[in-house]
Amino acid sequence: MKIKGETIFFVGIILFVLAAFGFLFFLSRGKNSDVTTEVLVRQNSQFVGPEDAKVTLVEFGDFQCPACLAVEPTLQKLRVSYQSNVKFVFRHFPLSSHKNAFAASKAAEAAGVQSKFWKYHDLLYQHQDRWALAADPWKQFAEYATELNLDLTRFEQDYQGTATDDKVETDKKDGLSLGVPGTPTFYLNGRKVTGNYSLDFFKNQIEAELANYQ
Amino acid sequence: MTRGLRASNRLIFLLSLVGLIISGYLLYTYVSGTPIICVNSGCEQVRASDYAYFLNVPLPAYGGLMYLGIFGLSFSRTIFDERFFRKTSKLIFILTALGLGISAYLTYLEAFKIKAYCTWCVSSAVVVLFLFLISVYEVVRLK
């Protein structure tokens, strides 16, 4: 059977596309490698769990991101189950497309100054639909601060201050330098982990990591 | 095969390839749970919505099957005779009409129910619209 020129032309296109994808895959291979702990967890990064835990799970998150909200119940369970042996770190990665995400990160950091970062973090996710699209989310942020019995004057000062700006900016820059593609992105002991982010997925990954230290 | 029909088949082949790449990428992000590269947060919102799966199967899988079918038919046309071309033009018309209907419904869901647009889904809807228009041209030409 004689192969027509048109068939060869189509096969050529298929081979070209396959080659292009192969090349892209080859280029992206190196990016998933382990990253240095120095950039991944800063001295002042927000964390919960033992400071010197053998296993560290870092999340690059955005308080306005629906996917981060979706994975939050799972993370809350993990933070309880592994409170004695895993260090959970939250790094800010507010996306520019989320108009109140940066402000929310600043508010959480301002709460962090009064040692209530994680409680505030939980409230932000819990009420994401209330503040996410607000013209000025300050009213809601102040409400949550009041709910947590924070010193409101101090909270406002820190929220307006440049220190919280710098903290969030540093997190974002670190994320970008690590090649964080979006939110949420997770690193388990310096290794980027991707999957369906179910409870079982994280448990399997954490257990495998813990097993290395037994 | 006339020049017009040859050109239309090439377009169908290329567009179905683009559609296949879009649905393949989306399906990969659904299965692996990796963040979706997107111009805004719309893709994540659409993926997190109640409409992202049908019968527990991610929607991009259905789109991918449709594109794969059209892709296969378009390629087969370069191997077989003109009678095959005529038959497949109707089949491609049915597939793209179905795809266009479903895409229109999904775009409606994005606009009014989810209230967020996924760039990839909208791109796929545009691809299927062009595929449909080309298939209409073929059916009319081969009448």
Short mmCIF file of C-alpha atoms in Angstrom, two decimals:
data_model
loop_
_atom_site.label_atom_id
_atom_site.label_comp_id
_atom_site.label_asym_id
_atom_site.label_seq_id
_atom_site.Cartn_x
_atom_site.Cartn_y
_atom_site.Cartn_z
CA MET A 1 0.00 0.00 0.00
CA LYS A 2 1.33 3.40 -0.94
CA ILE A 3 1.37 5.97 1.83
CA LYS A 4 -0.08 9.31 0.72
CA GLY A 5 1.74 12.60 1.13
CA GLU A 6 -1.08 13.95 3.28
CA THR A 7 -0.70 11.05 5.73
CA ILE A 8 3.02 11.73 6.00
CA PHE A 9 2.27 15.41 6.60
CA PHE A 10 -0.09 14.54 9.47
CA VAL A 11 2.36 12.04 10.97
CA GLY A 12 5.00 14.79 10.78
CA ILE A 13 2.80 17.13 12.81
CA ILE A 14 2.15 14.43 15.42
CA LEU A 15 5.87 13.68 15.73
CA PHE A 16 6.66 17.40 15.99
CA VAL A 17 4.14 17.88 18.82
CA LEU A 18 5.40 14.77 20.64
CA ALA A 19 8.99 15.99 20.31
CA ALA A 20 8.01 19.46 21.62
CA PHE A 21 6.33 17.92 24.67
CA GLY A 22 9.25 15.58 25.25
CA PHE A 23 11.58 18.58 25.20
CA LEU A 24 9.38 20.55 27.65
CA PHE A 25 9.20 17.53 29.95
CA PHE A 26 12.97 17.20 29.83
CA LEU A 27 13.38 20.90 30.71
CA SER A 28 10.92 20.75 33.61
CA ARG A 29 12.49 17.64 35.15
CA GLY A 30 15.15 19.51 37.09
CA LYS A 31 12.69 21.94 38.67
CA ASN A 32 11.10 19.37 40.97
CA SER A 33 14.32 18.65 42.78
CA ASP A 34 14.80 19.24 46.48
CA VAL A 35 15.18 22.81 47.59
CA THR A 36 17.31 24.38 50.26
CA THR A 37 15.72 24.61 53.69
CA GLU A 38 17.12 28.11 54.15
CA VAL A 39 14.76 29.64 51.58
CA LEU A 40 11.93 27.24 52.30
CA VAL A 41 11.66 28.05 56.00
CA ARG A 42 12.90 31.40 57.27
CA GLN A 43 13.78 32.08 60.91
CA ASN A 44 10.55 34.03 61.36
CA SER A 45 8.24 31.84 59.26
CA GLN A 46 4.93 30.97 60.86
CA PHE A 47 4.85 27.38 62.07
CA VAL A 48 3.05 25.04 64.43
CA GLY A 49 4.44 21.84 65.91
CA PRO A 50 7.87 21.04 67.32
CA GLU A 51 10.51 23.50 66.08
CA ASP A 52 13.11 20.72 65.68
CA ALA A 53 10.74 18.11 64.20
CA LYS A 54 12.33 15.63 61.81
CA VAL A 55 9.54 16.20 59.31
CA THR A 56 8.49 19.62 58.02
CA LEU A 57 5.51 20.30 55.78
CA VAL A 58 5.59 23.74 54.17
CA GLU A 59 2.54 25.19 52.48
CA PHE A 60 2.69 28.13 50.13
CA GLY A 61 -0.86 29.40 50.46
CA ASP A 62 -3.15 32.27 49.62
CA PHE A 63 -6.01 33.05 52.01
CA GLN A 64 -8.27 34.02 49.12
CA CYS A 65 -7.58 30.91 47.07
CA PRO A 66 -10.52 28.46 46.81
CA ALA A 67 -8.20 25.48 46.32
CA CYS A 68 -6.36 26.37 49.56
CA LEU A 69 -9.71 26.58 51.33
CA ALA A 70 -10.66 23.17 49.93
CA VAL A 71 -7.53 21.52 51.33
CA GLU A 72 -7.73 23.30 54.71
CA PRO A 73 -9.96 20.73 56.52
CA THR A 74 -7.41 18.05 55.62
CA LEU A 75 -4.53 20.18 56.90
CA GLN A 76 -6.38 20.88 60.14
CA LYS A 77 -6.74 17.13 60.74
CA LEU A 78 -3.05 16.62 59.98
CA ARG A 79 -2.02 19.39 62.36
CA VAL A 80 -3.89 17.54 65.12
CA SER A 81 -2.76 14.00 64.20
CA TYR A 82 0.90 14.93 63.85
CA GLN A 83 1.15 17.72 66.41
CA SER A 84 3.98 15.98 68.24
CA ASN A 85 6.23 15.07 65.33
CA VAL A 86 5.61 17.28 62.30
CA LYS A 87 6.39 20.98 61.91
CA PHE A 88 3.73 22.69 59.78
CA VAL A 89 4.89 25.92 58.16
CA PHE A 90 2.73 28.47 56.37
CA ARG A 91 4.34 30.71 53.77
CA HIS A 92 2.36 33.50 52.14
CA PHE A 93 1.93 33.35 48.39
CA PRO A 94 -0.86 35.87 47.69
CA LEU A 95 -1.71 35.81 44.01
CA SER A 96 -2.06 39.19 42.33
CA SER A 97 -5.38 38.11 40.84
CA HIS A 98 -6.83 37.88 44.38
CA LYS A 99 -7.38 41.50 45.36
CA ASN A 100 -7.62 41.01 49.13
CA ALA A 101 -5.16 38.14 49.50
CA PHE A 102 -2.16 40.33 50.28
CA ALA A 103 -4.14 42.33 52.86
CA ALA A 104 -5.36 39.07 54.44
CA SER A 105 -1.77 37.84 54.73
CA LYS A 106 -0.82 41.13 56.40
CA ALA A 107 -3.73 40.80 58.82
CA ALA A 108 -2.68 37.23 59.69
CA GLU A 109 0.88 38.42 60.31
CA ALA A 110 -0.44 41.28 62.46
CA ALA A 111 -2.32 38.67 64.50
CA GLY A 112 0.91 36.67 64.59
CA VAL A 113 2.63 39.55 66.39
CA GLN A 114 0.18 38.84 69.22
CA SER A 115 0.81 35.07 68.91
CA LYS A 116 -2.53 34.34 67.25
CA PHE A 117 -1.40 33.68 63.69
CA TRP A 118 -2.89 30.20 63.39
CA LYS A 119 -6.21 31.07 65.01
CA TYR A 120 -6.47 34.06 62.68
CA HIS A 121 -5.42 31.88 59.74
CA ASP A 122 -8.32 29.53 60.55
CA LEU A 123 -10.80 32.42 60.77
CA LEU A 124 -9.69 33.84 57.42
CA TYR A 125 -10.38 30.53 55.70
CA GLN A 126 -13.59 29.96 57.61
CA HIS A 127 -14.99 33.32 56.45
CA GLN A 128 -13.25 33.53 53.07
CA ASP A 129 -16.51 34.25 51.25
CA ARG A 130 -17.19 37.28 53.47
CA TRP A 131 -13.99 39.26 53.01
CA ALA A 132 -12.59 37.96 49.71
CA LEU A 133 -14.53 40.34 47.49
CA ALA A 134 -15.08 43.18 49.96
CA ALA A 135 -14.17 46.66 48.66
CA ASP A 136 -12.25 47.21 51.89
CA PRO A 137 -11.83 44.08 54.01
CA TRP A 138 -10.54 45.97 57.09
CA LYS A 139 -13.95 45.83 58.84
CA GLN A 140 -14.00 42.03 58.67
CA PHE A 141 -10.33 41.75 59.60
CA ALA A 142 -10.94 43.92 62.67
CA GLU A 143 -13.94 41.76 63.62
CA TYR A 144 -11.81 38.61 63.60
CA ALA A 145 -9.15 40.37 65.66
CA THR A 146 -11.82 41.31 68.21
CA GLU A 147 -13.13 37.75 68.20
CA LEU A 148 -9.64 36.55 69.16
CA ASN A 149 -9.36 39.23 71.88
CA LEU A 150 -6.43 40.91 70.19
CA ASP A 151 -5.33 44.41 71.15
CA LEU A 152 -7.08 46.17 68.27
CA THR A 153 -4.91 49.31 68.30
CA ARG A 154 -1.76 47.22 68.10
CA PHE A 155 -3.34 44.98 65.46
CA GLU A 156 -4.19 47.99 63.29
CA GLN A 157 -0.70 49.42 63.70
CA ASP A 158 0.88 46.16 62.62
CA TYR A 159 -1.62 45.69 59.81
CA GLN A 160 -0.79 49.15 58.45
CA GLY A 161 2.93 48.83 59.19
CA THR A 162 5.70 47.99 56.78
CA ALA A 163 7.01 45.03 58.80
CA THR A 164 4.04 42.88 57.81
CA ASP A 165 4.45 44.09 54.22
CA ASP A 166 8.08 42.97 54.21
CA LYS A 167 7.24 39.61 55.75
CA VAL A 168 4.60 38.79 53.13
CA GLU A 169 6.80 40.12 50.31
CA THR A 170 9.71 37.93 51.47
CA ASP A 171 7.48 34.87 51.50
CA LYS A 172 6.22 35.64 48.02
CA LYS A 173 9.76 36.24 46.71
CA ASP A 174 10.97 32.98 48.27
CA GLY A 175 8.07 31.17 46.65
CA LEU A 176 8.87 32.65 43.27
CA SER A 177 12.56 31.79 43.62
CA LEU A 178 11.57 28.19 44.39
CA GLY A 179 9.37 28.08 41.30
CA VAL A 180 6.08 27.80 43.18
CA PRO A 181 3.58 27.59 40.31
CA GLY A 182 0.39 28.42 42.24
CA THR A 183 -1.45 27.78 45.44
CA PRO A 184 -1.47 25.61 47.37
CA THR A 185 2.01 24.19 46.85
CA PHE A 186 3.52 21.84 49.41
CA TYR A 187 7.06 20.82 50.31
CA LEU A 188 7.67 17.87 52.57
CA ASN A 189 11.20 17.92 53.95
CA GLY A 190 12.28 20.08 51.04
CA ARG A 191 10.67 17.91 48.40
CA LYS A 192 7.75 19.27 46.39
CA VAL A 193 4.80 16.94 46.83
CA THR A 194 1.98 16.79 44.35
CA GLY A 195 -1.07 14.59 44.36
CA ASN A 196 -4.77 14.76 45.11
CA TYR A 197 -4.08 16.34 48.54
CA SER A 198 -6.47 13.98 50.30
CA LEU A 199 -5.95 13.00 53.94
CA ASP A 200 -4.63 9.60 52.86
CA PHE A 201 -2.26 11.20 50.37
CA PHE A 202 -0.64 13.41 53.01
CA LYS A 203 -0.63 10.66 55.64
CA ASN A 204 1.16 8.25 53.30
CA GLN A 205 3.74 10.87 52.42
CA ILE A 206 4.31 11.91 56.04
CA GLU A 207 4.46 8.32 57.32
CA ALA A 208 7.02 7.43 54.66
CA GLU A 209 9.10 10.42 55.71
CA LEU A 210 8.75 9.62 59.43
CA ALA A 211 9.82 6.03 58.76
CA ASN A 212 13.20 7.35 57.62
CA TYR A 213 13.90 8.55 61.14
CA GLN A 214 12.87 5.48 63.13
CA MET B 1 -10.28 15.41 -2.48
CA THR B 2 -10.67 19.06 -3.47
CA ARG B 3 -8.32 21.73 -2.17
CA GLY B 4 -11.07 23.18 0.02
CA LEU B 5 -11.81 19.85 1.68
CA ARG B 6 -8.14 19.08 2.12
CA ALA B 7 -7.68 22.42 3.88
CA SER B 8 -10.75 21.83 6.06
CA ASN B 9 -9.44 18.41 7.10
CA ARG B 10 -6.07 19.92 7.98
CA LEU B 11 -7.81 22.53 10.11
CA ILE B 12 -9.92 19.87 11.82
CA PHE B 13 -6.77 17.85 12.49
CA LEU B 14 -4.89 20.82 13.98
CA LEU B 15 -7.82 22.09 16.04
CA SER B 16 -8.56 18.65 17.45
CA LEU B 17 -4.88 18.37 18.35
CA VAL B 18 -5.10 21.69 20.21
CA GLY B 19 -8.27 20.47 21.97
CA LEU B 20 -6.56 17.22 22.85
CA ILE B 21 -3.63 19.10 24.41
CA ILE B 22 -5.99 21.35 26.42
CA SER B 23 -8.08 18.47 27.77
CA GLY B 24 -4.98 16.33 28.34
CA TYR B 25 -3.39 19.07 30.43
CA LEU B 26 -6.57 19.71 32.42
CA LEU B 27 -7.10 16.01 33.02
CA TYR B 28 -3.52 15.74 34.29
CA THR B 29 -4.09 18.58 36.78
CA TYR B 30 -7.38 17.03 37.93
CA VAL B 31 -5.84 13.62 38.52
CA SER B 32 -2.55 14.81 40.03
CA GLY B 33 -4.07 17.70 42.00
CA THR B 34 -1.33 20.06 40.84
CA PRO B 35 -2.08 23.79 40.56
CA ILE B 36 -3.46 24.83 37.17
CA ILE B 37 -1.47 27.38 35.20
CA CYS B 38 -4.12 30.01 34.55
CA VAL B 39 -4.41 33.74 33.88
CA ASN B 40 -6.58 34.12 37.01
CA SER B 41 -7.99 31.95 39.80
CA GLY B 42 -10.94 30.91 37.62
CA CYS B 43 -9.47 27.51 36.71
CA GLU B 44 -9.08 26.56 40.38
CA GLN B 45 -12.59 27.77 41.17
CA VAL B 46 -14.06 25.77 38.32
CA ARG B 47 -12.08 22.67 39.34
CA ALA B 48 -13.24 23.05 42.94
CA SER B 49 -16.90 23.47 41.91
CA ASP B 50 -19.65 20.83 42.02
CA TYR B 51 -19.70 20.72 38.22
CA ALA B 52 -16.11 19.61 37.68
CA TYR B 53 -16.98 15.90 37.63
CA PHE B 54 -19.73 13.92 35.90
CA LEU B 55 -20.36 10.38 37.16
CA ASN B 56 -17.13 10.73 39.19
CA VAL B 57 -15.13 11.26 36.01
CA PRO B 58 -13.39 14.64 35.49
CA LEU B 59 -15.08 16.63 32.71
CA PRO B 60 -11.84 17.08 30.71
CA ALA B 61 -11.85 13.30 30.17
CA TYR B 62 -15.08 13.56 28.17
CA GLY B 63 -13.74 16.47 26.15
CA GLY B 64 -10.53 14.56 25.55
CA LEU B 65 -12.47 11.56 24.22
CA MET B 66 -14.37 13.76 21.79
CA TYR B 67 -11.19 15.40 20.52
CA LEU B 68 -9.47 12.03 20.27
CA GLY B 69 -12.36 10.73 18.17
CA ILE B 70 -12.25 13.71 15.79
CA PHE B 71 -8.46 13.54 15.67
CA GLY B 72 -8.58 9.85 14.74
CA LEU B 73 -11.25 10.38 12.08
CA SER B 74 -9.38 13.30 10.57
CA PHE B 75 -6.17 11.28 10.40
CA SER B 76 -7.96 8.24 8.94
CA ARG B 77 -9.30 10.42 6.13
CA THR B 78 -5.77 10.78 4.78
CA ILE B 79 -5.55 6.99 4.45
CA PHE B 80 -8.98 6.00 3.08
CA ASP B 81 -10.97 7.04 0.00
CA GLU B 82 -13.46 9.83 -0.62
CA ARG B 83 -16.47 7.73 0.39
CA PHE B 84 -14.94 7.46 3.85
CA PHE B 85 -14.43 11.22 3.87
CA ARG B 86 -18.13 11.77 3.10
CA LYS B 87 -19.27 9.41 5.88
CA THR B 88 -16.91 10.87 8.48
CA SER B 89 -17.98 14.43 7.71
CA LYS B 90 -21.43 13.61 9.12
CA LEU B 91 -19.90 11.86 12.12
CA ILE B 92 -17.62 14.82 12.84
CA PHE B 93 -20.61 17.13 12.47
CA ILE B 94 -22.55 15.13 15.10
CA LEU B 95 -19.57 14.99 17.47
CA THR B 96 -18.82 18.71 17.21
CA ALA B 97 -22.50 19.68 17.50
CA LEU B 98 -22.68 17.61 20.69
CA GLY B 99 -19.40 19.11 21.92
CA LEU B 100 -20.59 22.63 21.13
CA GLY B 101 -23.87 22.08 22.99
CA ILE B 102 -22.07 20.75 26.06
CA SER B 103 -19.46 23.54 25.91
CA ALA B 104 -22.21 26.15 25.69
CA TYR B 105 -23.90 24.65 28.76
CA LEU B 106 -20.58 24.56 30.67
CA THR B 107 -19.85 28.18 29.75
CA TYR B 108 -23.33 29.06 31.02
CA LEU B 109 -22.48 27.30 34.31
CA GLU B 110 -19.20 29.21 34.55
CA ALA B 111 -20.95 32.54 33.95
CA PHE B 112 -24.04 32.13 36.12
CA LYS B 113 -23.48 29.34 38.64
CA ILE B 114 -19.75 29.19 39.40
CA LYS B 115 -19.26 32.88 38.51
CA ALA B 116 -15.68 32.27 37.37
CA TYR B 117 -14.15 31.53 34.00
CA CYS B 118 -11.51 28.89 33.40
CA THR B 119 -9.31 30.09 30.55
CA TRP B 120 -8.64 26.54 29.36
CA CYS B 121 -12.35 25.68 29.29
CA VAL B 122 -13.19 28.84 27.36
CA SER B 123 -10.35 28.11 24.92
CA SER B 124 -11.71 24.62 24.43
CA ALA B 125 -15.18 26.05 23.77
CA VAL B 126 -13.70 28.32 21.09
CA VAL B 127 -11.86 25.35 19.52
CA VAL B 128 -15.03 23.27 19.41
CA LEU B 129 -16.95 26.21 17.91
CA PHE B 130 -14.46 26.44 15.04
CA LEU B 131 -14.53 22.65 14.59
CA PHE B 132 -18.30 22.82 14.34
CA LEU B 133 -18.23 25.63 11.76
CA ILE B 134 -15.70 23.73 9.63
CA SER B 135 -17.77 20.55 9.84
CA VAL B 136 -20.84 22.52 8.71
CA TYR B 137 -18.80 23.72 5.72
CA GLU B 138 -17.84 20.13 4.88
CA VAL B 139 -21.37 18.79 5.18
CA VAL B 140 -22.67 21.56 2.91
CA ARG B 141 -19.85 21.04 0.38
CA LEU B 142 -20.40 17.30 0.22
CA LYS B 143 -24.19 17.50 -0.14
#
